[in-house]
Every structure is written in C-alpha cells, then in structure tokens.
Coordinates of C-alpha atoms and ligand atoms in Angstrom, one line a residue:
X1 CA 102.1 103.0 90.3
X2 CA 105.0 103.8 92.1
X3 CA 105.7 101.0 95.6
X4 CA 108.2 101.7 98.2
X5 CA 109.1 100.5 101.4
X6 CA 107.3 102.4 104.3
X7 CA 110.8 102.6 105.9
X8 CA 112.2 105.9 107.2
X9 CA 109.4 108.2 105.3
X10 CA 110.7 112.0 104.8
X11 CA 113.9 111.4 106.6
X12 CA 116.3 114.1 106.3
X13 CA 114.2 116.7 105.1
X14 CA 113.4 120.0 105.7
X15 CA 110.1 121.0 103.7
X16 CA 108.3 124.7 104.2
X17 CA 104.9 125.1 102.6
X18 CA 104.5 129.4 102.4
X19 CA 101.8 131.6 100.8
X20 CA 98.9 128.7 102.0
X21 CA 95.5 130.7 101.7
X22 CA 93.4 128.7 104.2
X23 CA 94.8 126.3 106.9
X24 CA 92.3 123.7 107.9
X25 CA 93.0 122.1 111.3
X26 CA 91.0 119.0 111.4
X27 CA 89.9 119.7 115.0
X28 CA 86.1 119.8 115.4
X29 CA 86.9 122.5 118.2
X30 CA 88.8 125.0 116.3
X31 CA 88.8 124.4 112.2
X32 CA 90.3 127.2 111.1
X33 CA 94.2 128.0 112.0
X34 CA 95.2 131.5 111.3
X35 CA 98.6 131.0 109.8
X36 CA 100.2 131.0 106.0
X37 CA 102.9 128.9 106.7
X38 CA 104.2 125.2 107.9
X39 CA 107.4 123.7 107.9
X40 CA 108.1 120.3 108.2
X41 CA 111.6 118.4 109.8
X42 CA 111.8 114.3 109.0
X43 CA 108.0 113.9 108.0
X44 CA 106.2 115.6 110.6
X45 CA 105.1 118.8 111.4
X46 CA 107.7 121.4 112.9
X47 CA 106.1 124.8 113.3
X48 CA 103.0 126.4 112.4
X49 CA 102.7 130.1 111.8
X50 CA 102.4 133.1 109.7
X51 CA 106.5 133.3 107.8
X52 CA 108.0 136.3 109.8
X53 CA 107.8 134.1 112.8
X54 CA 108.8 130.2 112.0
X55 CA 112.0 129.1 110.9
X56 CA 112.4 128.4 107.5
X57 CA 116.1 128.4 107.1
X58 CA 117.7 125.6 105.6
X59 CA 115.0 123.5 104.0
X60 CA 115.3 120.7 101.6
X61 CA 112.2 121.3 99.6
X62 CA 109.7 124.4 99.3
X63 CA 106.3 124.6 98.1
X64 CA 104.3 127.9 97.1
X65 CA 100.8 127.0 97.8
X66 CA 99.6 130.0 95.8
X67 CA 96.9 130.8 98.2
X68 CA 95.5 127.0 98.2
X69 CA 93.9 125.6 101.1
X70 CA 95.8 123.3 103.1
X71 CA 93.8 120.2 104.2
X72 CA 95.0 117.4 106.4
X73 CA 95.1 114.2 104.5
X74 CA 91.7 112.2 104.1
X75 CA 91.6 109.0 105.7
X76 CA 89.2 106.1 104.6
X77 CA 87.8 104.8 108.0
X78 CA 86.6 102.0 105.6
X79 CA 88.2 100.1 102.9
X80 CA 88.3 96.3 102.0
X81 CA 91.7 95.9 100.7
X82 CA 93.4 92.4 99.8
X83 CA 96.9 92.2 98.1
X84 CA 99.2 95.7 97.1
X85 CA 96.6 97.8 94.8
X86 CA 94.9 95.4 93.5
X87 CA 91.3 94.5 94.7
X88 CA 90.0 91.0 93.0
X89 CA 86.4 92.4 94.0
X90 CA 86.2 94.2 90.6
X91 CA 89.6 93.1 89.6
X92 CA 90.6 96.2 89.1
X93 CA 94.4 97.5 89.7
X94 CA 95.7 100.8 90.8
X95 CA 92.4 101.8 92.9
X96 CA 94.1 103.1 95.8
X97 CA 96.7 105.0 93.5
X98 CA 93.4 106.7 92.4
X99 CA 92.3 107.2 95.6
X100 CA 95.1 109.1 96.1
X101 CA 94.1 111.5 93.7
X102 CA 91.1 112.0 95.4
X103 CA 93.1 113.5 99.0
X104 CA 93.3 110.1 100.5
X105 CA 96.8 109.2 102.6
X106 CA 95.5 106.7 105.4
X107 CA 92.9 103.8 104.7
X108 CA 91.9 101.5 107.5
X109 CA 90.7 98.1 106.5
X110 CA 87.3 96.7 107.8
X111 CA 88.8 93.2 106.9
X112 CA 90.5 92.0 103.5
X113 CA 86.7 90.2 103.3
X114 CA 87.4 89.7 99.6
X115 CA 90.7 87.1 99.4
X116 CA 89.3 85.1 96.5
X117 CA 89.3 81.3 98.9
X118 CA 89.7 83.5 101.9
X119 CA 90.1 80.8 105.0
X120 CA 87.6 80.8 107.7
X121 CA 88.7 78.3 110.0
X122 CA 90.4 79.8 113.2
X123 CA 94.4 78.8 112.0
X124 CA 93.9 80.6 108.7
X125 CA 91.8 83.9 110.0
X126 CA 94.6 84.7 111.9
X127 CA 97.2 84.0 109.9
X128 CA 95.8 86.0 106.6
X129 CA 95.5 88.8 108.9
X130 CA 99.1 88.8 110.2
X131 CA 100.0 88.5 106.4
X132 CA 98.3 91.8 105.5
X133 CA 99.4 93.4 108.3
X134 CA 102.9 92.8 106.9
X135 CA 102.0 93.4 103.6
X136 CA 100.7 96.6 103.9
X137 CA 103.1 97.7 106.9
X138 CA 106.0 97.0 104.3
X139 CA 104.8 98.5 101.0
X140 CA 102.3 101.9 101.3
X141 CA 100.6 101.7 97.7
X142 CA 101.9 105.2 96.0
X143 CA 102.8 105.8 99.4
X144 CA 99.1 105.9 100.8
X145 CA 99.4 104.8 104.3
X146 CA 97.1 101.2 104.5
X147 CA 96.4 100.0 107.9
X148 CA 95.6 96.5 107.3
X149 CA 95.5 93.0 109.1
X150 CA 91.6 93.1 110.6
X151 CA 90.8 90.0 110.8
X152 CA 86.6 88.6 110.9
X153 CA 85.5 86.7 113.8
X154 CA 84.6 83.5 113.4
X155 CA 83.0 81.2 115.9
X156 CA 85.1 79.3 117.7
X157 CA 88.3 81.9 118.2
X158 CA 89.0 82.2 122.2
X159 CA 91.1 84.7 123.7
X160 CA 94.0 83.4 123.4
X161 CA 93.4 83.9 119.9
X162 CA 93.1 87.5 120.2
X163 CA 96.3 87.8 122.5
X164 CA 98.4 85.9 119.8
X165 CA 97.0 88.5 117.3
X166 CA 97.5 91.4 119.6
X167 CA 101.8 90.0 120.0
X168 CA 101.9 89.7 116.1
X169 CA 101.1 93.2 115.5
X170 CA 97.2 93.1 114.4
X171 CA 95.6 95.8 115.4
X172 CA 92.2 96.0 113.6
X173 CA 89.1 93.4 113.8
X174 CA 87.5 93.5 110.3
X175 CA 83.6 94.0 110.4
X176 CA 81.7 92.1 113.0
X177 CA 78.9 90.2 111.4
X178 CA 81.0 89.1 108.4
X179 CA 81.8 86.2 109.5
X180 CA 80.0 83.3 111.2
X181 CA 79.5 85.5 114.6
X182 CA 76.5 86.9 114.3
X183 CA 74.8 87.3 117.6
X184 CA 75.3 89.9 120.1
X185 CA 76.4 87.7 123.3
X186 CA 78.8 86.3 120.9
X187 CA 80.5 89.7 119.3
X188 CA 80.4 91.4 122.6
X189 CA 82.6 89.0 124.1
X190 CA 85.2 88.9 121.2
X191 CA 84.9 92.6 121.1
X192 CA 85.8 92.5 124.3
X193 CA 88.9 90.3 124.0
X194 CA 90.0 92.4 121.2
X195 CA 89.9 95.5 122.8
X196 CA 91.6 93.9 126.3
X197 CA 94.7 93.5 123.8
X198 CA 94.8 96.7 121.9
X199 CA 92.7 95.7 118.7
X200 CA 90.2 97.7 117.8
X201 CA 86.9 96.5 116.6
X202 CA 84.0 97.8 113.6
X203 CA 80.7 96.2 113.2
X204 CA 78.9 95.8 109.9
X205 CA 75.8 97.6 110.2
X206 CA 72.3 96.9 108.3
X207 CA 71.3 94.5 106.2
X208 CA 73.4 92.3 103.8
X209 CA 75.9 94.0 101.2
X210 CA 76.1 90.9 99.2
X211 CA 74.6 87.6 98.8
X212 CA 76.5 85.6 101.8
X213 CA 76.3 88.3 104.0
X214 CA 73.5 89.2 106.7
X215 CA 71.2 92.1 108.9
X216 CA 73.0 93.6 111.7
X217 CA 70.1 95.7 113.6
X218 CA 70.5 97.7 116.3
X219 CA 69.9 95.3 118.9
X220 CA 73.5 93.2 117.9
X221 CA 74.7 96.3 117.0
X222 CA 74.3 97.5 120.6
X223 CA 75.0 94.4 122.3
X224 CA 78.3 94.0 120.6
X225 CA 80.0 97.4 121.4
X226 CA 82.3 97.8 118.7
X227 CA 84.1 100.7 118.6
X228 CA 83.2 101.9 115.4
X229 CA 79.5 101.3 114.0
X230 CA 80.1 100.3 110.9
X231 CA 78.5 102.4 108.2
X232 CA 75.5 103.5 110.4
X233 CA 73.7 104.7 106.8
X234 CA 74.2 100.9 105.7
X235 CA 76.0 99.1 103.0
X236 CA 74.0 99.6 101.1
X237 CA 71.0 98.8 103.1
X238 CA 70.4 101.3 106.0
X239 CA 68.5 100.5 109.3
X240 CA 65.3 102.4 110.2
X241 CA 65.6 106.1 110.8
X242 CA 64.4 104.6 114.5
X243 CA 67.3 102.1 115.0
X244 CA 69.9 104.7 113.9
X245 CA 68.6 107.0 116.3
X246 CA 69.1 104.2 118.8
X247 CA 72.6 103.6 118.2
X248 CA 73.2 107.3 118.2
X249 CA 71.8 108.1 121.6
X250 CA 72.7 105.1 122.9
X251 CA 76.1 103.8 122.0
X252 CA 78.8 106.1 122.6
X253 CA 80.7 103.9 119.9
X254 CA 81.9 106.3 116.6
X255 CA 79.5 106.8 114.0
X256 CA 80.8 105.9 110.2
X257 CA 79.3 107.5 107.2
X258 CA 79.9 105.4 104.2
X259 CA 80.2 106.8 100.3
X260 CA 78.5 103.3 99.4
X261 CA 75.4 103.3 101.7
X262 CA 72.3 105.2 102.0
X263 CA 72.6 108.9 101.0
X264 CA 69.3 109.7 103.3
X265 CA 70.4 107.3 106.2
X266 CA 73.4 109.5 106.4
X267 CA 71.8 112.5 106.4
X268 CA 69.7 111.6 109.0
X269 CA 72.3 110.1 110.8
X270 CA 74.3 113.5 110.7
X271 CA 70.4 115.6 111.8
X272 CA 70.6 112.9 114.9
X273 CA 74.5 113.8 116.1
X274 CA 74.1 117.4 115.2
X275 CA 71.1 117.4 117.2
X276 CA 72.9 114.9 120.0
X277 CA 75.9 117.3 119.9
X278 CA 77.6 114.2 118.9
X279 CA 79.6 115.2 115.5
X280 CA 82.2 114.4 117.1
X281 CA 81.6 111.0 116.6
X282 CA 81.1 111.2 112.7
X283 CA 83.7 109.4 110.8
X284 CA 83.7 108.8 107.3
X285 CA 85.0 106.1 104.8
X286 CA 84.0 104.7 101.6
X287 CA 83.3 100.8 102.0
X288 CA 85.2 100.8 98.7
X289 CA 86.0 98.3 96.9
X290 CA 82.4 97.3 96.9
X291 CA 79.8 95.5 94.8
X292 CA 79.2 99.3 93.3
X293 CA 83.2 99.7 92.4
X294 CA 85.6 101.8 93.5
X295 CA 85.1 105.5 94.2
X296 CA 88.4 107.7 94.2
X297 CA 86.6 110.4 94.7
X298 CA 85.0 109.0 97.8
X299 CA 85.6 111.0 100.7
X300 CA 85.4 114.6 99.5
X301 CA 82.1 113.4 98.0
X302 CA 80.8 112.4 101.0
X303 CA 82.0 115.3 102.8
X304 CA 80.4 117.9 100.4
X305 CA 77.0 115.8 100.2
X306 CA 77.2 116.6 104.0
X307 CA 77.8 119.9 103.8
X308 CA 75.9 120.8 100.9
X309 CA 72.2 119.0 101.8
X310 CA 73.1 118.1 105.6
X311 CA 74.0 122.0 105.8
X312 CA 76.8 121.9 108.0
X313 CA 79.8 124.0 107.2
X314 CA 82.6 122.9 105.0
X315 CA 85.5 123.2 107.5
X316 CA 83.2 121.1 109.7
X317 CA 82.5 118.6 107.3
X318 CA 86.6 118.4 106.4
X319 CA 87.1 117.3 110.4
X320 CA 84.6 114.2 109.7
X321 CA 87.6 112.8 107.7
X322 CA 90.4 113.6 109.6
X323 CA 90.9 114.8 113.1
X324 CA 87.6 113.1 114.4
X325 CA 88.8 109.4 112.8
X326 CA 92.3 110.5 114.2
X327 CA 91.2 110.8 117.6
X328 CA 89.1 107.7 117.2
X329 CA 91.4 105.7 115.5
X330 CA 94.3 107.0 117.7
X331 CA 96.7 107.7 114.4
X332 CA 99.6 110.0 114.1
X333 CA 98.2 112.1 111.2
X334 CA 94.6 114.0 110.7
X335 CA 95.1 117.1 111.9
X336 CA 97.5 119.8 111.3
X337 CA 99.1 119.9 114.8
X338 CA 102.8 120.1 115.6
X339 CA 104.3 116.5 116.2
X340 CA 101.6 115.1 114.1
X341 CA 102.9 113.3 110.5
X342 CA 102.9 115.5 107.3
X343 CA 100.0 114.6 105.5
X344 CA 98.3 116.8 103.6
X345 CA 96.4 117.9 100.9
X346 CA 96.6 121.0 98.5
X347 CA 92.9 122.3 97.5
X348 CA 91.3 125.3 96.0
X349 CA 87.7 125.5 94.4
X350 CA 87.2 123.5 91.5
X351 CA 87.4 126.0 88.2
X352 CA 83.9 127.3 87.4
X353 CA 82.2 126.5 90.5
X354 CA 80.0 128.8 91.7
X355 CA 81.5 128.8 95.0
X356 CA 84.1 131.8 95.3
X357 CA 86.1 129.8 97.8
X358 CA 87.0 126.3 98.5
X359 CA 84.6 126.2 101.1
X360 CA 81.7 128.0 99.9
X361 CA 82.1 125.6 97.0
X362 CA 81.9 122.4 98.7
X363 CA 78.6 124.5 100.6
X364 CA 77.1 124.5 97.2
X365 CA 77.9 120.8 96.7
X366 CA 80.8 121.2 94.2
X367 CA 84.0 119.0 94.4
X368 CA 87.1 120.7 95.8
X369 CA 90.0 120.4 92.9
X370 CA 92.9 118.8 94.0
X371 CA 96.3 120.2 93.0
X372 CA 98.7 118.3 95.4
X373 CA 99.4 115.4 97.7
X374 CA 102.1 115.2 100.6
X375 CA 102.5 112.1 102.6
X376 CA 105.2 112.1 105.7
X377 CA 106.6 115.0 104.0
X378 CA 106.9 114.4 100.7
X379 CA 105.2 114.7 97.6
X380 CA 103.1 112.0 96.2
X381 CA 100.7 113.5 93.4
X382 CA 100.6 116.9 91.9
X383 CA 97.5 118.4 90.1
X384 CA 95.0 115.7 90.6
X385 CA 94.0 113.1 87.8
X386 CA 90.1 112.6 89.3
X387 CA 89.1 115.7 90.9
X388 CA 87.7 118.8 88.4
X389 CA 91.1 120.7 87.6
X390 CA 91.5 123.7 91.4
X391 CA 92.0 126.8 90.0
X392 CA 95.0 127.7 91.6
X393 CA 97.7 124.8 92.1
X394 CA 100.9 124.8 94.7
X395 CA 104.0 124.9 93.0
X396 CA 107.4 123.6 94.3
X397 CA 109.7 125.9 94.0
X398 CA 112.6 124.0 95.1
Ligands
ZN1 ZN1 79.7 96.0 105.9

C-alpha cells in the first residue's frame, strides 16, 4: 500500500489518453461522448475530442487505451471507514487499496461508526469527526480519494454544534439513526442545522444492521429529510416494497443502492425511479466494511446486477456511480467533463464473456475487467488484481 500526501495531485503534468474505444460520460442525459481522445493539464481534464482536433503537444505522460472504454472513476456513496486502510470491523488491512482495484477513486463515509470505544457524548462526536476529516484530507489511501469526518447525531448536540463542525471543515453527517436520535422531529431538526451550514446529511434506512443498531421506516425516514436515503434496499434488512415506494414518490431526497442490502429491494427500488422518471436520483455505494466483509468488487457489481436483471442499459447503470452521486454529492470528479478532476478508469469486457463489448457484457451480468486506474491524473493501478483479467489493457507509452 502506497500513502501520500493529498497535496498538489498531478501537478505539472501533461497526460493524453489516445486510441480510447468507448468514452463514457457519466451524465444520465447524454452517456456516450463520441470522442477517442482526452488530455489532461495538472490533474484535470483539458480537452475532449477525437486526436486531429485537441492538443496533445508537449505531454508528460501518454497512455494507449488500446480501444478500452474509458469510465469515470467509481465513487462509494457509502463506506464506514475508521483510521488509513484499515477497518477494525473485520480487521482487515488494505481494503480500500483493493477497492481500488475494483474502479473505485472517491468513497464518502456514512460515519467512521466502527472506532473500536468510539465516543458518543457531544465533546467527542465532534471531535472524532474533525480528526477523520484531517486524517483522510491528509493521506488518500493508494491515492483513493476518502471524504471522511461524518459525524452521528447524538441527542443533545445544538446548533451551535453543527456551526462549530461546519468552521472545522466537516462536511458529512454519518447515518442518521445510528446514534441515539432516532425519531423524526428530532433528525429533521439536526438535519436541518447541518444542511444551514454546508453539511450534508444520509439516513440509515431499514431495519438494524447489527445488534445495537435499530428500524428506520419510512415515516422517520420522511420526517427527517436527509439528503441521501441511506441504502433504500436496506442494510441488510429492506423496508416493504410499500414504504420504498413512499420514499421514492415522496421524498425528493437521493436514492442509495447498497452492494450489502437487499438484492430484490434494489431492484424494485430501481422499477419505482424508472417508472417515477427518477434515475436520476439513484446512487450507489457499498456499506462496506460491514458485518458481511468487504467487497472490492462492490460497485461494478452492483451496477451490472442493475443492468443485467433491472434491464437498464449499461452506460446507464455506469452514471448510477458517478455523474448522478457527483451532482448529488456536489464533487469535482464523476463525469468526464472539461474542468472536472482526472479520475478514471480503464475497462474492456472481461476475457471470455459472452458479451462482445464491455457493455453488452455487463447487460449479460458479467464483470467488466479492469486494466487501469488514474486518479487526479496519474496512475494508480494497472491491470486489476480483483476484477476477471479485460481483454485488452491500456498501455503507457511514455
Ligand atoms: Zn446503515
């Protein structure tokens, strides 16, 4: 596992990506880019194009993608990160180096939940969450970008609270419900304080993921307003098909599909917004680390489970985890946009799948195979460890 300073990513350099086979956008609205080409100045995206017509004079690094597709780097809506890559909840090490492998470059934390003694009086809710917003601002595990700092409500925080959070840099609230606020009235003012200062908010939805924790139905759910519903196909325990229609037609709050909840619940969640003309709402993250592990794979298997069985295309099912969390989350990367950071990832069908193409693959249900990783630029991973070995890989060629 390789740890560096988040300082100054891709500084410097000039990188071109030529010869890309299929350019995924992330945007919901338009999820194919015709172009073969992207060139890259100081981490971001420069230019977009087919190579007669960008610039690709002078660059520091280039990269054949050998006819790959070019993805926009997953992001986790949902992770429960504690200290650098290490999680003490299966005390394992190096999880999100392997999530890496699987396409991920941004993870969002629904709380650091699992601090082995982790505080829950007001003084030390706050300041574990400054701490891991520092942490993880400071040092990107393998470079993965970790938003962390999202801290659980607990009765008897007051506004004040929330500004002093706000001025320290925190920008997340971990899941609603995890704590000792449980009851709508209750959650929907803190929500409410959170979001006056900037922080954005995610309720645990369903019933209890482990012993300790409790059923958030539709009702708190509702009456709480979080911005994001926290895995809507429960973790693991899902809601009836009745309440999740609810919360789709009546909340206008983002809709989080979880690897680690109910596969059926999030199909029919993703029936109800397809039917609602609400995808764009669909988000996806893992709720990994979890009592049932860690899933490096996480993300892409969500997002061909939903293509495959909830028949949507693939390139739809790609925007789930990117541009539609990017726009909800309001981050600089998840779509592959001039301005926006370089994130992306390097895919072709996995070898012997059925599928022709990356995309009728992930239609049948297969696994995309991974063959590189770009974070702000540069590169992070090459052929992936995890995924089933692409047939075709990018190379760099200088
Ligand atoms: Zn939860």
């Amino acid at each position: 596992m390789a740890h560096e300073e988040a300082a100054k990513p891709g500084a410097g350099m000039k990188l071109v990506i030529r010869n890309i086979g299929l350019l995924l956008s992330g945007d919901l609205q338009r999820p194919i880019l015709d172009a073969d080409t992207v060139v890259v100045q100081d981490g971001r995206i420069a230019a977009i194009g087919h190579q007669k017509e960008v610039d690709t004079e002078g660059a520091t690094r280039v990269i054949d993608a050998s006819g790959t597709a070019l993805v926009p780097g997953l992001i986790d809506s949902h992770v429960h990160p504690v200290a650098g890559d290490w999680t003490p909840r299966q005390n394992q090490i190096g999880w999100i180096d392997s999530c890496l492998h699987g396409g991920v470059t941004t993870m969002i934390s629904a709380g650091e939940v699992h601090m082995p003694g982790r505080p829950k009086d007001v003084v030390g809710v706050k300041a574990m969450a400054i701490t891991a917003q520092r942490a993880f601002a400071a040092l990107r595990p393998s470079g993965v970008k970790v938003l962390a700092g999202a801290p659980v409500i607990e009765h008897g925080m007051v506004e004040e609270d929330f500004r002093a959070l706000a001025e320290a840099g925190v920008r997340l609230l971990g899941e609603v419900g995890l704590g000792s606020v449980k009851d709508g009235p209750t959650a929907r003012q803190m929500v409410g304080w959170a979001r006056k200062h900037g922080i954005q908010s995610t309720i645990h939805t369903g019933g209890p993921s482990i012993p300790g924790s409790s059923l958030i139905d539709k009702d708190v759910v509702l009456a709480a307003d979080a911005d994001v519903i926290g895995h809507i196909n429960g973790g693991h325990t899902a809601l009836p098909d009745a309440q999740i229609r609810s919360l789709c037609e009546e909340s206008p709050r983002a809709l989080e599909i979880v690897h680690n909840g109910n596969e059926r619940a999030a199909l029919f969640t993703l029936r109800t917004a397809k039917e609602s003309k609400q995808l764009h709402r669909v988000i996806l993250g893992t709720d990994a680390p979890a009592g049932s592990g860690v899933q490096p794979l996480g993300i892409i298997r969500v997002i061909a489970a939903l293509s495959s069985v909830g028949e949507i295309p693939a390139e739809v099912a790609f925007c789930f985890a990117t541009g539609n969390t990017a726009h909800i989350r309001n981050l600089d990367s998840g779509l592959i946009e001039v301005g926006r950071a370089a994130d992306f990832v390097f895919m072709d069908a996995a070898q012997h799948s059925a599928g022709k193409t990356l995309l009728e693959s992930v239609r049948l249900g297969d696994l995309p195979g991974i063959g590189m990783v770009v974070i702000d630029g540069e590169v992070r991973s090459e052929r992936s460890r995890n995924t089933p070995p692409a047939t075709r890989v990018p190379k760099i060629v200088k």
